[in-house]
């Protein structure tokens, strides 16, 4: 995001056209000119962070089971592409692999921690250790950090801010929850992340966040009217499943 123009975040990659969280979706996001990529992360049974949204693999692969009960090798043996593009088999993507793509392509990452109850804070611990290993925990300029952690969980945001003060964090939720600023202040979030549905109801959320020194990350913005709404309000980051289309609407 540069000079007041909204930054485009490819939600689960360019997931409108490509199978979410696959390398084809992430590479298409880069090719389509997205400024950043959003991904969800979950822990496998053998403690690898993988880019997957659901608790189980049934919807987006040819396998079965809960991610937390499967090893990375089990996931590697599954096809995460053909459900969306028949005949195009794809591998699960690890967070390490996505970080490498982001590094080589110069894209920012918005990493969302998903929370299997039995793992609790282990997801953040593993995420922060991964960022540390890649040298991403202490950005020169936090306002231009290469990785932002996003979460619906206030506890997760608070733990990230406490344990990695250089890593920015966004508290996700409905605008009505974020509007007053108290929830974000309590967990020291630098940004708020309302859904676009809730932002339509309370567009004043963006100006209030800015007045409190916070940026806004809005999801999931897939219609021209919603892109115009976010751009008009000065939303800093627009997460969309369709980066190329969003880019053309913003130019238009
Ligand atoms: O970017 C935030 C958004 O992804 C939250 O919802 O369910 O798509 O992870 P979900
Ligand atoms: Ca997400």
PDB file of C-alpha atoms and ligand atoms in Angstrom:
ATOM      1  CA  UNK A   1       0.000   0.000   0.000  1.00  0.00           C
ATOM      2  CA  UNK A   2       1.572   3.256  -1.152  1.00  0.00           C
ATOM      3  CA  UNK A   3       0.503   6.861  -1.064  1.00  0.00           C
ATOM      4  CA  UNK A   4      -3.021   6.404   0.252  1.00  0.00           C
ATOM      5  CA  UNK A   5      -4.113   3.936  -2.447  1.00  0.00           C
ATOM      6  CA  UNK A   6      -5.612   0.796  -0.956  1.00  0.00           C
ATOM      7  CA  UNK A   7      -3.325  -2.236  -0.935  1.00  0.00           C
ATOM      8  CA  UNK A   8      -4.808  -5.388  -2.448  1.00  0.00           C
ATOM      9  CA  UNK A   9      -4.545  -8.572  -0.388  1.00  0.00           C
ATOM     10  CA  UNK A  10      -5.127 -11.866  -2.193  1.00  0.00           C
ATOM     11  CA  UNK A  11      -7.414 -13.799   0.179  1.00  0.00           C
ATOM     12  CA  UNK A  12      -6.133 -17.412   0.395  1.00  0.00           C
ATOM     13  CA  UNK A  13      -4.245 -16.454  -2.797  1.00  0.00           C
ATOM     14  CA  UNK A  14      -6.179 -15.674  -5.969  1.00  0.00           C
ATOM     15  CA  UNK A  15      -8.772 -18.104  -4.652  1.00  0.00           C
ATOM     16  CA  UNK A  16     -11.653 -16.995  -6.856  1.00  0.00           C
ATOM     17  CA  UNK A  17     -10.086 -18.796  -9.818  1.00  0.00           C
ATOM     18  CA  UNK A  18      -7.524 -21.125  -8.244  1.00  0.00           C
ATOM     19  CA  UNK A  19      -7.807 -23.626  -5.402  1.00  0.00           C
ATOM     20  CA  UNK A  20      -7.351 -21.719  -2.157  1.00  0.00           C
ATOM     21  CA  UNK A  21      -4.014 -21.888  -0.338  1.00  0.00           C
ATOM     22  CA  UNK A  22      -2.240 -23.713  -3.201  1.00  0.00           C
ATOM     23  CA  UNK A  23       0.936 -22.556  -4.894  1.00  0.00           C
ATOM     24  CA  UNK A  24      -1.040 -21.856  -8.093  1.00  0.00           C
ATOM     25  CA  UNK A  25      -3.344 -19.515  -6.131  1.00  0.00           C
ATOM     26  CA  UNK A  26      -0.401 -17.774  -4.441  1.00  0.00           C
ATOM     27  CA  UNK A  27       1.584 -17.446  -7.685  1.00  0.00           C
ATOM     28  CA  UNK A  28      -1.495 -16.127  -9.503  1.00  0.00           C
ATOM     29  CA  UNK A  29      -1.868 -13.510  -6.757  1.00  0.00           C
ATOM     30  CA  UNK A  30       1.661 -12.323  -7.498  1.00  0.00           C
ATOM     31  CA  UNK A  31       1.072 -12.408 -11.265  1.00  0.00           C
ATOM     32  CA  UNK A  32      -2.154 -10.430 -10.854  1.00  0.00           C
ATOM     33  CA  UNK A  33      -0.342  -7.674  -8.991  1.00  0.00           C
ATOM     34  CA  UNK A  34      -1.651  -8.224  -5.478  1.00  0.00           C
ATOM     35  CA  UNK A  35       0.354  -6.204  -2.945  1.00  0.00           C
ATOM     36  CA  UNK A  36      -0.027  -8.869  -0.284  1.00  0.00           C
ATOM     37  CA  UNK A  37      -1.249 -12.416   0.332  1.00  0.00           C
ATOM     38  CA  UNK A  38      -3.523 -13.651   3.118  1.00  0.00           C
ATOM     39  CA  UNK A  39      -3.296 -17.207   4.411  1.00  0.00           C
ATOM     40  CA  UNK A  40      -4.670 -19.218   7.302  1.00  0.00           C
ATOM     41  CA  UNK A  41      -2.302 -21.442   9.248  1.00  0.00           C
ATOM     42  CA  UNK A  42      -2.910 -24.661  11.152  1.00  0.00           C
ATOM     43  CA  UNK A  43      -0.600 -27.059  12.967  1.00  0.00           C
ATOM     44  CA  UNK A  44      -0.182 -30.629  11.772  1.00  0.00           C
ATOM     45  CA  UNK A  45       0.150 -33.489  14.233  1.00  0.00           C
ATOM     46  CA  UNK A  46       3.943 -33.394  13.759  1.00  0.00           C
ATOM     47  CA  UNK A  47       4.030 -29.640  14.398  1.00  0.00           C
ATOM     48  CA  UNK A  48       4.360 -28.123  10.926  1.00  0.00           C
ATOM     49  CA  UNK A  49       2.447 -24.969  10.047  1.00  0.00           C
ATOM     50  CA  UNK A  50       0.470 -25.453   6.853  1.00  0.00           C
ATOM     51  CA  UNK A  51      -1.691 -23.025   4.907  1.00  0.00           C
ATOM     52  CA  UNK A  52      -5.218 -24.370   5.323  1.00  0.00           C
ATOM     53  CA  UNK A  53      -8.492 -22.791   6.386  1.00  0.00           C
ATOM     54  CA  UNK A  54     -10.676 -25.657   7.548  1.00  0.00           C
ATOM     55  CA  UNK A  55     -10.185 -27.844  10.615  1.00  0.00           C
ATOM     56  CA  UNK A  56     -10.505 -30.885   8.345  1.00  0.00           C
ATOM     57  CA  UNK A  57      -9.256 -31.567   4.808  1.00  0.00           C
ATOM     58  CA  UNK A  58     -12.429 -32.943   3.207  1.00  0.00           C
ATOM     59  CA  UNK A  59     -13.647 -29.752   1.486  1.00  0.00           C
ATOM     60  CA  UNK A  60     -10.391 -28.862  -0.251  1.00  0.00           C
ATOM     61  CA  UNK A  61      -8.669 -32.206  -0.901  1.00  0.00           C
ATOM     62  CA  UNK A  62      -9.206 -35.834  -1.805  1.00  0.00           C
ATOM     63  CA  UNK A  63      -8.233 -36.887   1.713  1.00  0.00           C
ATOM     64  CA  UNK A  64     -10.021 -37.194   5.024  1.00  0.00           C
ATOM     65  CA  UNK A  65      -9.333 -36.221   8.603  1.00  0.00           C
ATOM     66  CA  UNK A  66      -8.479 -33.320  10.884  1.00  0.00           C
ATOM     67  CA  UNK A  67      -5.283 -31.386  10.090  1.00  0.00           C
ATOM     68  CA  UNK A  68      -4.256 -31.721  13.748  1.00  0.00           C
ATOM     69  CA  UNK A  69      -4.430 -35.539  13.470  1.00  0.00           C
ATOM     70  CA  UNK A  70      -2.377 -35.754  10.259  1.00  0.00           C
ATOM     71  CA  UNK A  71       1.372 -35.506   9.705  1.00  0.00           C
ATOM     72  CA  UNK A  72       2.801 -33.269   6.997  1.00  0.00           C
ATOM     73  CA  UNK A  73       3.674 -36.390   4.972  1.00  0.00           C
ATOM     74  CA  UNK A  74      -0.004 -37.433   5.083  1.00  0.00           C
ATOM     75  CA  UNK A  75      -1.038 -34.038   3.728  1.00  0.00           C
ATOM     76  CA  UNK A  76       1.691 -34.159   1.074  1.00  0.00           C
ATOM     77  CA  UNK A  77       0.095 -37.341  -0.258  1.00  0.00           C
ATOM     78  CA  UNK A  78      -3.250 -35.556  -0.805  1.00  0.00           C
ATOM     79  CA  UNK A  79      -4.410 -33.513  -3.796  1.00  0.00           C
ATOM     80  CA  UNK A  80      -5.540 -30.002  -2.832  1.00  0.00           C
ATOM     81  CA  UNK A  81      -6.115 -28.813  -6.396  1.00  0.00           C
ATOM     82  CA  UNK A  82      -8.510 -31.065  -8.271  1.00  0.00           C
ATOM     83  CA  UNK A  83     -11.622 -30.207  -6.224  1.00  0.00           C
ATOM     84  CA  UNK A  84     -11.518 -26.761  -7.855  1.00  0.00           C
ATOM     85  CA  UNK A  85      -9.669 -27.480 -11.100  1.00  0.00           C
ATOM     86  CA  UNK A  86     -10.264 -31.111 -12.076  1.00  0.00           C
ATOM     87  CA  UNK A  87      -7.069 -32.792 -13.235  1.00  0.00           C
ATOM     88  CA  UNK A  88      -4.776 -30.180 -11.669  1.00  0.00           C
ATOM     89  CA  UNK A  89      -3.338 -31.914  -8.625  1.00  0.00           C
ATOM     90  CA  UNK A  90      -1.630 -29.635  -6.094  1.00  0.00           C
ATOM     91  CA  UNK A  91       0.274 -30.084  -2.870  1.00  0.00           C
ATOM     92  CA  UNK A  92      -0.444 -28.572   0.490  1.00  0.00           C
ATOM     93  CA  UNK A  93       1.697 -25.441   1.046  1.00  0.00           C
ATOM     94  CA  UNK A  94       3.688 -24.968   4.231  1.00  0.00           C
ATOM     95  CA  UNK A  95       4.124 -21.550   5.795  1.00  0.00           C
ATOM     96  CA  UNK A  96       7.865 -21.838   5.108  1.00  0.00           C
ATOM     97  CA  UNK A  97       7.147 -22.274   1.390  1.00  0.00           C
ATOM     98  CA  UNK A  98       4.765 -19.319   1.315  1.00  0.00           C
ATOM     99  CA  UNK A  99       7.280 -17.126   3.152  1.00  0.00           C
ATOM    100  CA  UNK A 100       9.848 -17.996   0.495  1.00  0.00           C
ATOM    101  CA  UNK A 101       7.442 -16.992  -2.293  1.00  0.00           C
ATOM    102  CA  UNK A 102       6.642 -13.742  -0.477  1.00  0.00           C
ATOM    103  CA  UNK A 103      10.341 -13.020  -0.046  1.00  0.00           C
ATOM    104  CA  UNK A 104      11.257 -13.615  -3.687  1.00  0.00           C
ATOM    105  CA  UNK A 105       8.232 -11.732  -5.016  1.00  0.00           C
ATOM    106  CA  UNK A 106       8.438  -8.863  -2.510  1.00  0.00           C
ATOM    107  CA  UNK A 107       4.877  -9.399  -1.278  1.00  0.00           C
ATOM    108  CA  UNK A 108       3.603  -8.767   2.233  1.00  0.00           C
ATOM    109  CA  UNK A 109       1.898 -11.593   4.132  1.00  0.00           C
ATOM    110  CA  UNK A 110      -1.171 -11.413   6.350  1.00  0.00           C
ATOM    111  CA  UNK A 111      -1.082 -14.662   8.346  1.00  0.00           C
ATOM    112  CA  UNK A 112      -4.249 -15.686  10.199  1.00  0.00           C
ATOM    113  CA  UNK A 113      -3.927 -18.071  13.130  1.00  0.00           C
ATOM    114  CA  UNK A 114      -6.711 -20.615  13.311  1.00  0.00           C
ATOM    115  CA  UNK A 115      -7.319 -22.150  16.705  1.00  0.00           C
ATOM    116  CA  UNK A 116      -7.912 -25.795  17.309  1.00  0.00           C
ATOM    117  CA  UNK A 117      -8.799 -25.754  21.005  1.00  0.00           C
ATOM    118  CA  UNK A 118      -6.328 -28.482  21.893  1.00  0.00           C
ATOM    119  CA  UNK A 119      -3.381 -26.514  20.459  1.00  0.00           C
ATOM    120  CA  UNK A 120      -4.144 -23.131  22.033  1.00  0.00           C
ATOM    121  CA  UNK A 121      -1.139 -20.826  22.039  1.00  0.00           C
ATOM    122  CA  UNK A 122       1.046 -23.380  20.255  1.00  0.00           C
ATOM    123  CA  UNK A 123      -0.002 -21.971  16.875  1.00  0.00           C
ATOM    124  CA  UNK A 124       1.304 -18.497  17.770  1.00  0.00           C
ATOM    125  CA  UNK A 125       4.454 -19.921  19.346  1.00  0.00           C
ATOM    126  CA  UNK A 126       5.226 -21.903  16.227  1.00  0.00           C
ATOM    127  CA  UNK A 127       4.349 -18.939  13.996  1.00  0.00           C
ATOM    128  CA  UNK A 128       6.602 -16.550  15.908  1.00  0.00           C
ATOM    129  CA  UNK A 129       9.432 -19.096  15.918  1.00  0.00           C
ATOM    130  CA  UNK A 130       9.020 -19.431  12.144  1.00  0.00           C
ATOM    131  CA  UNK A 131       9.124 -15.661  11.650  1.00  0.00           C
ATOM    132  CA  UNK A 132      12.226 -15.487  13.853  1.00  0.00           C
ATOM    133  CA  UNK A 133      13.936 -18.236  11.845  1.00  0.00           C
ATOM    134  CA  UNK A 134      13.261 -16.297   8.632  1.00  0.00           C
ATOM    135  CA  UNK A 135      14.494 -13.034  10.145  1.00  0.00           C
ATOM    136  CA  UNK A 136      11.025 -11.470   9.993  1.00  0.00           C
ATOM    137  CA  UNK A 137      10.446 -10.703  13.680  1.00  0.00           C
ATOM    138  CA  UNK A 138      12.244  -7.379  13.831  1.00  0.00           C
ATOM    139  CA  UNK A 139      11.351  -5.349  10.744  1.00  0.00           C
ATOM    140  CA  UNK A 140      13.324  -2.137  10.243  1.00  0.00           C
ATOM    141  CA  UNK A 141      10.041  -0.262   9.925  1.00  0.00           C
ATOM    142  CA  UNK A 142       7.034  -1.919  11.638  1.00  0.00           C
ATOM    143  CA  UNK A 143       4.731   0.187   9.431  1.00  0.00           C
ATOM    144  CA  UNK A 144       6.211  -1.626   6.440  1.00  0.00           C
ATOM    145  CA  UNK A 145       6.629  -5.040   8.078  1.00  0.00           C
ATOM    146  CA  UNK A 146       6.802  -8.038   5.718  1.00  0.00           C
ATOM    147  CA  UNK A 147       4.402 -10.077   7.880  1.00  0.00           C
ATOM    148  CA  UNK A 148       1.281  -9.048   9.785  1.00  0.00           C
ATOM    149  CA  UNK A 149      -0.494 -11.520  12.074  1.00  0.00           C
ATOM    150  CA  UNK A 150      -4.287 -11.400  11.976  1.00  0.00           C
ATOM    151  CA  UNK A 151      -6.745 -13.196  14.264  1.00  0.00           C
ATOM    152  CA  UNK A 152     -10.302 -13.215  15.552  1.00  0.00           C
ATOM    153  CA  UNK A 153      -8.848 -14.206  18.908  1.00  0.00           C
ATOM    154  CA  UNK A 154      -7.992 -11.276  21.167  1.00  0.00           C
ATOM    155  CA  UNK A 155      -5.797 -13.599  23.238  1.00  0.00           C
ATOM    156  CA  UNK A 156      -3.818 -14.600  20.158  1.00  0.00           C
ATOM    157  CA  UNK A 157      -3.278 -10.960  19.143  1.00  0.00           C
ATOM    158  CA  UNK A 158      -2.232 -10.089  22.682  1.00  0.00           C
ATOM    159  CA  UNK A 159       0.256 -12.970  22.840  1.00  0.00           C
ATOM    160  CA  UNK A 160       1.786 -11.971  19.495  1.00  0.00           C
ATOM    161  CA  UNK A 161       2.153  -8.345  20.585  1.00  0.00           C
ATOM    162  CA  UNK A 162       3.687  -9.366  23.918  1.00  0.00           C
ATOM    163  CA  UNK A 163       6.082 -11.967  22.540  1.00  0.00           C
ATOM    164  CA  UNK A 164       7.053 -10.263  19.271  1.00  0.00           C
ATOM    165  CA  UNK A 165       6.658  -6.503  19.713  1.00  0.00           C
ATOM    166  CA  UNK A 166       8.052  -5.852  16.212  1.00  0.00           C
ATOM    167  CA  UNK A 167       5.371  -7.887  14.481  1.00  0.00           C
ATOM    168  CA  UNK A 168       2.183  -5.921  13.739  1.00  0.00           C
ATOM    169  CA  UNK A 169      -1.157  -7.558  14.514  1.00  0.00           C
ATOM    170  CA  UNK A 170      -4.749  -7.049  13.422  1.00  0.00           C
ATOM    171  CA  UNK A 171      -7.821  -7.917  15.485  1.00  0.00           C
ATOM    172  CA  UNK A 172     -10.494  -9.342  13.187  1.00  0.00           C
ATOM    173  CA  UNK A 173     -14.198  -9.125  13.912  1.00  0.00           C
ATOM    174  CA  UNK A 174     -17.405  -7.360  13.137  1.00  0.00           C
ATOM    175  CA  UNK A 175     -17.322  -3.555  12.908  1.00  0.00           C
ATOM    176  CA  UNK A 176     -19.718  -3.270  15.850  1.00  0.00           C
ATOM    177  CA  UNK A 177     -17.138  -5.041  18.057  1.00  0.00           C
ATOM    178  CA  UNK A 178     -14.195  -3.026  16.752  1.00  0.00           C
ATOM    179  CA  UNK A 179     -15.867   0.385  16.453  1.00  0.00           C
ATOM    180  CA  UNK A 180     -15.241   1.648  19.956  1.00  0.00           C
ATOM    181  CA  UNK A 181     -11.545   0.781  19.859  1.00  0.00           C
ATOM    182  CA  UNK A 182     -11.554  -0.804  23.306  1.00  0.00           C
ATOM    183  CA  UNK A 183     -11.086  -4.367  22.073  1.00  0.00           C
ATOM    184  CA  UNK A 184      -8.124  -3.404  19.866  1.00  0.00           C
ATOM    185  CA  UNK A 185      -6.584  -1.247  22.590  1.00  0.00           C
ATOM    186  CA  UNK A 186      -6.841  -4.046  25.153  1.00  0.00           C
ATOM    187  CA  UNK A 187      -4.732  -6.365  22.998  1.00  0.00           C
ATOM    188  CA  UNK A 188      -2.486  -3.619  21.515  1.00  0.00           C
ATOM    189  CA  UNK A 189      -3.534  -4.332  17.926  1.00  0.00           C
ATOM    190  CA  UNK A 190      -2.147  -1.869  15.376  1.00  0.00           C
ATOM    191  CA  UNK A 191      -4.972  -2.613  12.960  1.00  0.00           C
ATOM    192  CA  UNK A 192      -8.591  -3.703  12.913  1.00  0.00           C
ATOM    193  CA  UNK A 193     -10.124  -6.165  10.485  1.00  0.00           C
ATOM    194  CA  UNK A 194     -13.880  -5.789  10.002  1.00  0.00           C
ATOM    195  CA  UNK A 195     -15.837  -7.873   7.503  1.00  0.00           C
ATOM    196  CA  UNK A 196     -17.093  -5.825   4.574  1.00  0.00           C
ATOM    197  CA  UNK A 197     -20.662  -6.819   5.448  1.00  0.00           C
ATOM    198  CA  UNK A 198     -20.300  -5.204   8.856  1.00  0.00           C
ATOM    199  CA  UNK A 199     -18.452  -2.195   7.430  1.00  0.00           C
ATOM    200  CA  UNK A 200     -21.419  -1.415   5.189  1.00  0.00           C
ATOM    201  CA  UNK A 201     -23.477  -1.073   8.381  1.00  0.00           C
ATOM    202  CA  UNK A 202     -20.876   0.997  10.259  1.00  0.00           C
ATOM    203  CA  UNK A 203     -18.631   2.794   7.731  1.00  0.00           C
ATOM    204  CA  UNK A 204     -17.556   5.236  10.472  1.00  0.00           C
ATOM    205  CA  UNK A 205     -15.419   2.408  11.875  1.00  0.00           C
ATOM    206  CA  UNK A 206     -12.591   3.302   9.472  1.00  0.00           C
ATOM    207  CA  UNK A 207     -12.319   6.981  10.441  1.00  0.00           C
ATOM    208  CA  UNK A 208     -12.510   6.092  14.138  1.00  0.00           C
ATOM    209  CA  UNK A 209      -9.704   3.578  13.743  1.00  0.00           C
ATOM    210  CA  UNK A 210      -7.573   6.133  11.891  1.00  0.00           C
ATOM    211  CA  UNK A 211      -8.195   8.724  14.615  1.00  0.00           C
ATOM    212  CA  UNK A 212      -6.906   6.146  17.109  1.00  0.00           C
ATOM    213  CA  UNK A 213      -3.805   5.544  14.992  1.00  0.00           C
ATOM    214  CA  UNK A 214      -4.918   2.199  13.575  1.00  0.00           C
ATOM    215  CA  UNK A 215      -5.137   0.971  10.013  1.00  0.00           C
ATOM    216  CA  UNK A 216      -8.055  -1.017   8.611  1.00  0.00           C
ATOM    217  CA  UNK A 217      -7.898  -4.380   6.845  1.00  0.00           C
ATOM    218  CA  UNK A 218     -11.284  -5.282   5.348  1.00  0.00           C
ATOM    219  CA  UNK A 219     -12.408  -8.745   4.142  1.00  0.00           C
ATOM    220  CA  UNK A 220     -13.670 -10.277   1.878  1.00  0.00           C
ATOM    221  CA  UNK A 221     -14.263  -7.583  -0.716  1.00  0.00           C
ATOM    222  CA  UNK A 222     -15.351  -9.140  -4.005  1.00  0.00           C
ATOM    223  CA  UNK A 223     -17.874  -6.734  -5.577  1.00  0.00           C
ATOM    224  CA  UNK A 224     -17.191  -3.480  -7.391  1.00  0.00           C
ATOM    225  CA  UNK A 225     -19.532  -1.630  -5.025  1.00  0.00           C
ATOM    226  CA  UNK A 226     -17.674  -2.914  -1.963  1.00  0.00           C
ATOM    227  CA  UNK A 227     -14.270  -2.059  -3.473  1.00  0.00           C
ATOM    228  CA  UNK A 228     -15.559   1.479  -4.100  1.00  0.00           C
ATOM    229  CA  UNK A 229     -16.907   1.674  -0.546  1.00  0.00           C
ATOM    230  CA  UNK A 230     -13.573   0.623   0.971  1.00  0.00           C
ATOM    231  CA  UNK A 231     -11.557   2.879  -1.297  1.00  0.00           C
ATOM    232  CA  UNK A 232     -13.797   5.845  -0.553  1.00  0.00           C
ATOM    233  CA  UNK A 233     -13.454   5.278   3.180  1.00  0.00           C
ATOM    234  CA  UNK A 234      -9.667   5.046   2.910  1.00  0.00           C
ATOM    235  CA  UNK A 235      -9.423   1.412   3.974  1.00  0.00           C
ATOM    236  CA  UNK A 236      -5.701   0.655   3.853  1.00  0.00           C
ATOM    237  CA  UNK A 237      -5.929  -3.070   2.964  1.00  0.00           C
ATOM    238  CA  UNK A 238      -8.631  -4.752   0.895  1.00  0.00           C
ATOM    239  CA  UNK A 239      -8.674  -8.567   1.045  1.00  0.00           C
ATOM    240  CA  UNK A 240     -10.256 -10.103  -2.045  1.00  0.00           C
ATOM    241  CA  UNK A 241     -10.529 -13.451  -3.797  1.00  0.00           C
ATOM    242  CA  UNK A 242     -10.108 -11.609  -7.135  1.00  0.00           C
ATOM    243  CA  UNK A 243      -6.951  -9.441  -7.126  1.00  0.00           C
ATOM    244  CA  UNK A 244      -6.832  -8.622 -10.866  1.00  0.00           C
ATOM    245  CA  UNK A 245     -10.454  -7.531 -11.015  1.00  0.00           C
ATOM    246  CA  UNK A 246     -10.011  -5.463  -7.863  1.00  0.00           C
ATOM    247  CA  UNK A 247      -6.927  -3.797  -9.341  1.00  0.00           C
ATOM    248  CA  UNK A 248      -8.872  -2.782 -12.452  1.00  0.00           C
ATOM    249  CA  UNK A 249     -11.769  -1.426 -10.360  1.00  0.00           C
ATOM    250  CA  UNK A 250      -9.360   0.645  -8.267  1.00  0.00           C
ATOM    251  CA  UNK A 251      -7.764   2.056 -11.424  1.00  0.00           C
ATOM    252  CA  UNK A 252     -11.135   2.666 -13.039  1.00  0.00           C
TER     253      UNK A 252
HETATM  254  O1  LIG B   1      -8.873 -12.237   6.143  1.00  0.00           O
HETATM  255  C1  LIG B   1      -9.784 -12.502   7.154  1.00  0.00           C
HETATM  256  C2  LIG B   1     -10.719 -13.565   6.728  1.00  0.00           C
HETATM  257  O2  LIG B   1     -10.014 -14.534   6.012  1.00  0.00           O
HETATM  258  C3  LIG B   1     -11.420 -14.179   7.885  1.00  0.00           C
HETATM  259  O3  LIG B   1     -12.321 -15.172   7.545  1.00  0.00           O
HETATM  260  O4  LIG B   1     -12.997 -17.496   7.452  1.00  0.00           O
HETATM  261  O5  LIG B   1     -11.950 -16.472   5.472  1.00  0.00           O
HETATM  262  O6  LIG B   1     -10.586 -16.977   7.480  1.00  0.00           O
HETATM  263  P1  LIG B   1     -11.935 -16.594   6.984  1.00  0.00           P
HETATM  264 CA1  LIG B   2      -8.509 -16.175   6.761  1.00  0.00          CA
END
